[in-house]
Amino acid sequence: RLLRLRQTCTDPRLLRPEMAPADSAKLKALEEILEEAIDGGHRLLVFSQFVEALKLISEMLREKELPFCYIDGSTVNRQKECDRFNGDESIPVFLISLKAGGTGLNLTGADMVVHFDPWWNPAVEAQATDRAHRIGQTRTVTSLKLIATGTVEEKVLEMQQKKATILRELLDESAAQTSKVSMKELRDLIA
């Protein structure tokens, strides 16, 4: 059930394909973001964990005659798509499934990252955003998350923030405690 709630937030057509594109608030928001970003000379990476959502976005891009690159788990040559995007400034958008594009890609051709739907683990989103924050990036990178208000997505966002706070506190405490541990105490722990 939780998956279905998340899919509904992303785009209701993921559960009810007969619905009109106009029924997707996120798609409308993305259209506005794309329009403003492209007018401003920006290039975007758009991440979603749902391949079906990326396909719906790609339909919208085709209707608007906007060129784009695309990677999901079925993409055979990911590097070729990355090279095409980085090398051709006339391509303003790169659609990427979160799992297929979360690691190992260098996409410095983009200076905006849009997370179409939130993921449970903030580290996964951060890794995805880092595709644009690579050696060779010369521009400031802006990252956006599209969150449906009053939904399970807000709960995901709250959970991400709690996880980040706990991790930060743990690391801060760990660093403070580690500095107080003597070499003898460390040997005693191992023995």
mmCIF file of C-alpha atoms in Angstrom:
data_model
loop_
_atom_site.group_PDB
_atom_site.id
_atom_site.type_symbol
_atom_site.label_atom_id
_atom_site.label_comp_id
_atom_site.label_asym_id
_atom_site.label_seq_id
_atom_site.Cartn_x
_atom_site.Cartn_y
_atom_site.Cartn_z
ATOM 1 C CA ARG A 1 0.000 0.000 0.000
ATOM 2 C CA LEU A 2 2.788 2.398 0.804
ATOM 3 C CA LEU A 3 4.238 1.920 -2.691
ATOM 4 C CA ARG A 4 0.881 2.799 -4.226
ATOM 5 C CA LEU A 5 0.625 5.947 -2.101
ATOM 6 C CA ARG A 6 4.071 7.009 -3.244
ATOM 7 C CA GLN A 7 3.231 6.279 -6.876
ATOM 8 C CA THR A 8 0.043 8.342 -6.620
ATOM 9 C CA CYS A 9 2.069 11.273 -5.288
ATOM 10 C CA THR A 10 4.560 10.951 -8.135
ATOM 11 C CA ASP A 11 1.966 10.786 -10.927
ATOM 12 C CA PRO A 12 -1.550 9.335 -10.591
ATOM 13 C CA ARG A 13 -1.169 7.752 -14.036
ATOM 14 C CA LEU A 14 1.271 5.243 -12.523
ATOM 15 C CA LEU A 15 -1.813 3.571 -11.032
ATOM 16 C CA ARG A 16 -4.476 4.847 -13.410
ATOM 17 C CA PRO A 17 -3.020 5.179 -16.917
ATOM 18 C CA GLU A 18 -6.365 6.433 -18.274
ATOM 19 C CA MET A 19 -5.993 9.728 -16.382
ATOM 20 C CA ALA A 20 -4.954 12.859 -18.260
ATOM 21 C CA PRO A 21 -1.443 14.339 -17.971
ATOM 22 C CA ALA A 22 -3.099 17.465 -16.573
ATOM 23 C CA ASP A 23 -4.019 15.428 -13.452
ATOM 24 C CA SER A 24 -0.347 15.270 -12.448
ATOM 25 C CA ALA A 25 0.565 18.235 -10.256
ATOM 26 C CA LYS A 26 4.237 17.236 -10.265
ATOM 27 C CA LEU A 27 4.377 17.051 -14.027
ATOM 28 C CA LYS A 28 2.914 20.567 -14.192
ATOM 29 C CA ALA A 29 5.479 21.769 -11.653
ATOM 30 C CA LEU A 30 8.294 20.105 -13.611
ATOM 31 C CA GLU A 31 7.096 21.758 -16.825
ATOM 32 C CA GLU A 32 7.331 25.173 -15.146
ATOM 33 C CA ILE A 33 10.762 24.404 -13.713
ATOM 34 C CA LEU A 34 12.002 23.201 -17.106
ATOM 35 C CA GLU A 35 10.669 26.243 -18.902
ATOM 36 C CA GLU A 36 12.295 28.705 -16.503
ATOM 37 C CA ALA A 37 15.533 26.731 -16.246
ATOM 38 C CA ILE A 38 15.977 26.314 -19.988
ATOM 39 C CA ASP A 39 15.152 30.008 -20.571
ATOM 40 C CA GLY A 40 17.875 30.778 -18.021
ATOM 41 C CA GLY A 41 20.440 28.632 -19.839
ATOM 42 C CA HIS A 42 20.422 25.798 -17.294
ATOM 43 C CA ARG A 43 20.671 22.084 -17.979
ATOM 44 C CA LEU A 44 18.920 19.575 -15.724
ATOM 45 C CA LEU A 45 19.228 16.078 -14.366
ATOM 46 C CA VAL A 46 15.801 14.701 -13.449
ATOM 47 C CA PHE A 47 15.816 11.669 -11.133
ATOM 48 C CA SER A 48 12.943 9.347 -10.294
ATOM 49 C CA GLN A 49 12.884 5.938 -8.703
ATOM 50 C CA PHE A 50 9.938 5.009 -10.941
ATOM 51 C CA VAL A 51 10.903 4.196 -14.539
ATOM 52 C CA GLU A 52 7.249 4.571 -15.502
ATOM 53 C CA ALA A 53 7.339 8.182 -14.269
ATOM 54 C CA LEU A 54 10.439 8.869 -16.366
ATOM 55 C CA LYS A 55 8.615 7.509 -19.395
ATOM 56 C CA LEU A 56 5.686 9.847 -18.721
ATOM 57 C CA ILE A 57 8.113 12.762 -18.424
ATOM 58 C CA SER A 58 9.791 11.709 -21.674
ATOM 59 C CA GLU A 59 6.389 11.817 -23.421
ATOM 60 C CA MET A 60 5.927 15.398 -22.231
ATOM 61 C CA LEU A 61 9.428 16.327 -23.453
ATOM 62 C CA ARG A 62 8.733 14.799 -26.879
ATOM 63 C CA GLU A 63 5.460 16.750 -27.132
ATOM 64 C CA LYS A 64 7.389 19.951 -26.356
ATOM 65 C CA GLU A 65 10.085 18.882 -28.841
ATOM 66 C CA LEU A 66 12.778 19.147 -26.179
ATOM 67 C CA PRO A 67 15.780 16.890 -26.756
ATOM 68 C CA PHE A 68 16.821 14.752 -23.783
ATOM 69 C CA CYS A 69 19.015 11.868 -22.713
ATOM 70 C CA TYR A 70 17.712 8.879 -20.777
ATOM 71 C CA ILE A 71 19.090 6.135 -18.520
ATOM 72 C CA ASP A 72 17.280 3.415 -16.630
ATOM 73 C CA GLY A 73 18.219 -0.106 -15.566
ATOM 74 C CA SER A 74 17.767 -1.419 -19.104
ATOM 75 C CA THR A 75 20.229 1.052 -20.660
ATOM 76 C CA VAL A 76 23.124 -0.890 -22.155
ATOM 77 C CA ASN A 77 25.691 1.866 -22.624
ATOM 78 C CA ARG A 78 25.237 4.421 -19.849
ATOM 79 C CA GLN A 79 28.547 6.123 -20.598
ATOM 80 C CA LYS A 80 27.518 6.827 -24.189
ATOM 81 C CA GLU A 81 24.417 8.702 -22.965
ATOM 82 C CA CYS A 82 26.509 10.610 -20.414
ATOM 83 C CA ASP A 83 29.027 11.615 -23.074
ATOM 84 C CA ARG A 84 26.218 12.694 -25.404
ATOM 85 C CA PHE A 85 24.687 14.904 -22.688
ATOM 86 C CA ASN A 86 27.981 16.398 -21.509
ATOM 87 C CA GLY A 87 29.138 17.025 -25.071
ATOM 88 C CA ASP A 88 25.982 18.533 -26.562
ATOM 89 C CA GLU A 89 24.778 21.728 -24.871
ATOM 90 C CA SER A 90 21.636 21.703 -27.022
ATOM 91 C CA ILE A 91 20.302 18.818 -24.875
ATOM 92 C CA PRO A 92 18.797 20.512 -21.807
ATOM 93 C CA VAL A 93 17.461 17.490 -19.882
ATOM 94 C CA PHE A 94 18.753 14.116 -18.734
ATOM 95 C CA LEU A 95 16.190 11.689 -17.276
ATOM 96 C CA ILE A 96 17.730 9.131 -14.926
ATOM 97 C CA SER A 97 16.319 6.356 -12.792
ATOM 98 C CA LEU A 98 17.651 6.729 -9.267
ATOM 99 C CA LYS A 99 19.029 3.182 -9.128
ATOM 100 C CA ALA A 100 20.662 3.238 -12.565
ATOM 101 C CA GLY A 101 22.219 6.679 -12.191
ATOM 102 C CA GLY A 102 22.948 6.996 -8.502
ATOM 103 C CA THR A 103 26.647 6.166 -8.728
ATOM 104 C CA GLY A 104 29.543 6.205 -11.149
ATOM 105 C CA LEU A 105 28.368 8.890 -13.564
ATOM 106 C CA ASN A 106 29.995 12.233 -14.272
ATOM 107 C CA LEU A 107 27.373 14.691 -15.495
ATOM 108 C CA THR A 108 29.011 18.081 -15.154
ATOM 109 C CA GLY A 109 27.022 19.307 -18.156
ATOM 110 C CA ALA A 110 24.127 19.906 -15.743
ATOM 111 C CA ASP A 111 23.813 22.637 -13.174
ATOM 112 C CA MET A 112 20.357 21.727 -11.838
ATOM 113 C CA VAL A 113 19.173 18.488 -10.268
ATOM 114 C CA VAL A 114 15.484 17.702 -9.790
ATOM 115 C CA HIS A 115 14.340 14.800 -7.624
ATOM 116 C CA PHE A 116 10.875 14.063 -9.001
ATOM 117 C CA ASP A 117 10.068 11.861 -6.006
ATOM 118 C CA PRO A 118 11.814 11.459 -2.632
ATOM 119 C CA TRP A 119 13.711 8.330 -1.699
ATOM 120 C CA TRP A 120 13.772 6.885 1.838
ATOM 121 C CA ASN A 121 17.521 7.106 2.144
ATOM 122 C CA PRO A 122 18.890 10.659 1.905
ATOM 123 C CA ALA A 123 22.356 9.276 1.072
ATOM 124 C CA VAL A 124 20.983 7.773 -2.154
ATOM 125 C CA GLU A 125 19.567 11.143 -3.177
ATOM 126 C CA ALA A 126 22.841 12.844 -2.255
ATOM 127 C CA GLN A 127 24.783 10.373 -4.425
ATOM 128 C CA ALA A 128 22.444 11.119 -7.313
ATOM 129 C CA THR A 129 22.851 14.868 -6.857
ATOM 130 C CA ASP A 130 26.611 14.377 -6.757
ATOM 131 C CA ARG A 131 26.527 13.286 -10.437
ATOM 132 C CA ALA A 132 26.581 17.012 -11.264
ATOM 133 C CA HIS A 133 29.056 17.890 -8.456
ATOM 134 C CA ARG A 134 32.106 16.325 -10.057
ATOM 135 C CA ILE A 135 35.609 17.349 -10.978
ATOM 136 C CA GLY A 136 35.263 19.673 -13.933
ATOM 137 C CA GLN A 137 32.053 21.346 -12.750
ATOM 138 C CA THR A 138 32.478 25.083 -13.171
ATOM 139 C CA ARG A 139 28.980 26.265 -12.184
ATOM 140 C CA THR A 140 26.958 26.298 -8.986
ATOM 141 C CA VAL A 141 24.608 23.294 -8.870
ATOM 142 C CA THR A 142 21.043 23.756 -7.614
ATOM 143 C CA SER A 143 19.086 20.771 -6.294
ATOM 144 C CA LEU A 144 15.283 20.645 -6.030
ATOM 145 C CA LYS A 145 12.882 18.061 -4.592
ATOM 146 C CA LEU A 146 9.294 17.920 -5.729
ATOM 147 C CA ILE A 147 7.162 16.987 -2.700
ATOM 148 C CA ALA A 148 3.380 16.544 -2.751
ATOM 149 C CA THR A 149 2.119 18.367 0.340
ATOM 150 C CA GLY A 150 -0.089 16.603 2.853
ATOM 151 C CA THR A 151 1.027 13.169 1.639
ATOM 152 C CA VAL A 152 3.323 10.285 2.485
ATOM 153 C CA GLU A 153 6.082 12.212 0.681
ATOM 154 C CA GLU A 154 6.141 14.760 3.485
ATOM 155 C CA LYS A 155 6.582 11.868 5.910
ATOM 156 C CA VAL A 156 9.512 10.592 3.823
ATOM 157 C CA LEU A 157 11.074 14.049 3.989
ATOM 158 C CA GLU A 158 10.621 14.160 7.786
ATOM 159 C CA MET A 159 12.204 10.723 8.073
ATOM 160 C CA GLN A 160 15.178 11.836 5.943
ATOM 161 C CA GLN A 161 15.714 14.841 8.176
ATOM 162 C CA LYS A 162 15.570 12.682 11.322
ATOM 163 C CA LYS A 163 18.072 10.214 9.858
ATOM 164 C CA ALA A 164 20.442 13.027 8.926
ATOM 165 C CA THR A 165 20.203 14.531 12.431
ATOM 166 C CA ILE A 166 20.845 11.185 14.137
ATOM 167 C CA LEU A 167 23.826 10.469 11.887
ATOM 168 C CA ARG A 168 25.289 13.929 12.451
ATOM 169 C CA GLU A 169 24.895 13.566 16.252
ATOM 170 C CA LEU A 170 26.408 10.093 16.180
ATOM 171 C CA LEU A 171 29.428 11.251 14.205
ATOM 172 C CA ASP A 172 29.907 14.333 16.377
ATOM 173 C CA GLU A 173 29.718 12.242 19.555
ATOM 174 C CA SER A 174 31.970 9.595 18.045
ATOM 175 C CA ALA A 175 34.639 12.139 17.132
ATOM 176 C CA ALA A 176 34.481 13.701 20.596
ATOM 177 C CA GLN A 177 34.644 10.324 22.340
ATOM 178 C CA THR A 178 37.407 9.006 20.094
ATOM 179 C CA SER A 179 39.644 11.920 20.968
ATOM 180 C CA LYS A 180 39.285 10.990 24.657
ATOM 181 C CA VAL A 181 40.229 7.320 24.167
ATOM 182 C CA SER A 182 43.825 6.449 24.991
ATOM 183 C CA MET A 183 45.963 3.959 23.099
ATOM 184 C CA LYS A 184 45.780 1.559 26.068
ATOM 185 C CA GLU A 185 41.972 1.701 26.006
ATOM 186 C CA LEU A 186 41.971 0.956 22.274
ATOM 187 C CA ARG A 187 44.292 -2.061 22.819
ATOM 188 C CA ASP A 188 42.016 -3.278 25.620
ATOM 189 C CA LEU A 189 39.021 -3.074 23.265
ATOM 190 C CA ILE A 190 40.741 -5.258 20.684
ATOM 191 C CA ALA A 191 42.197 -7.804 23.140
#
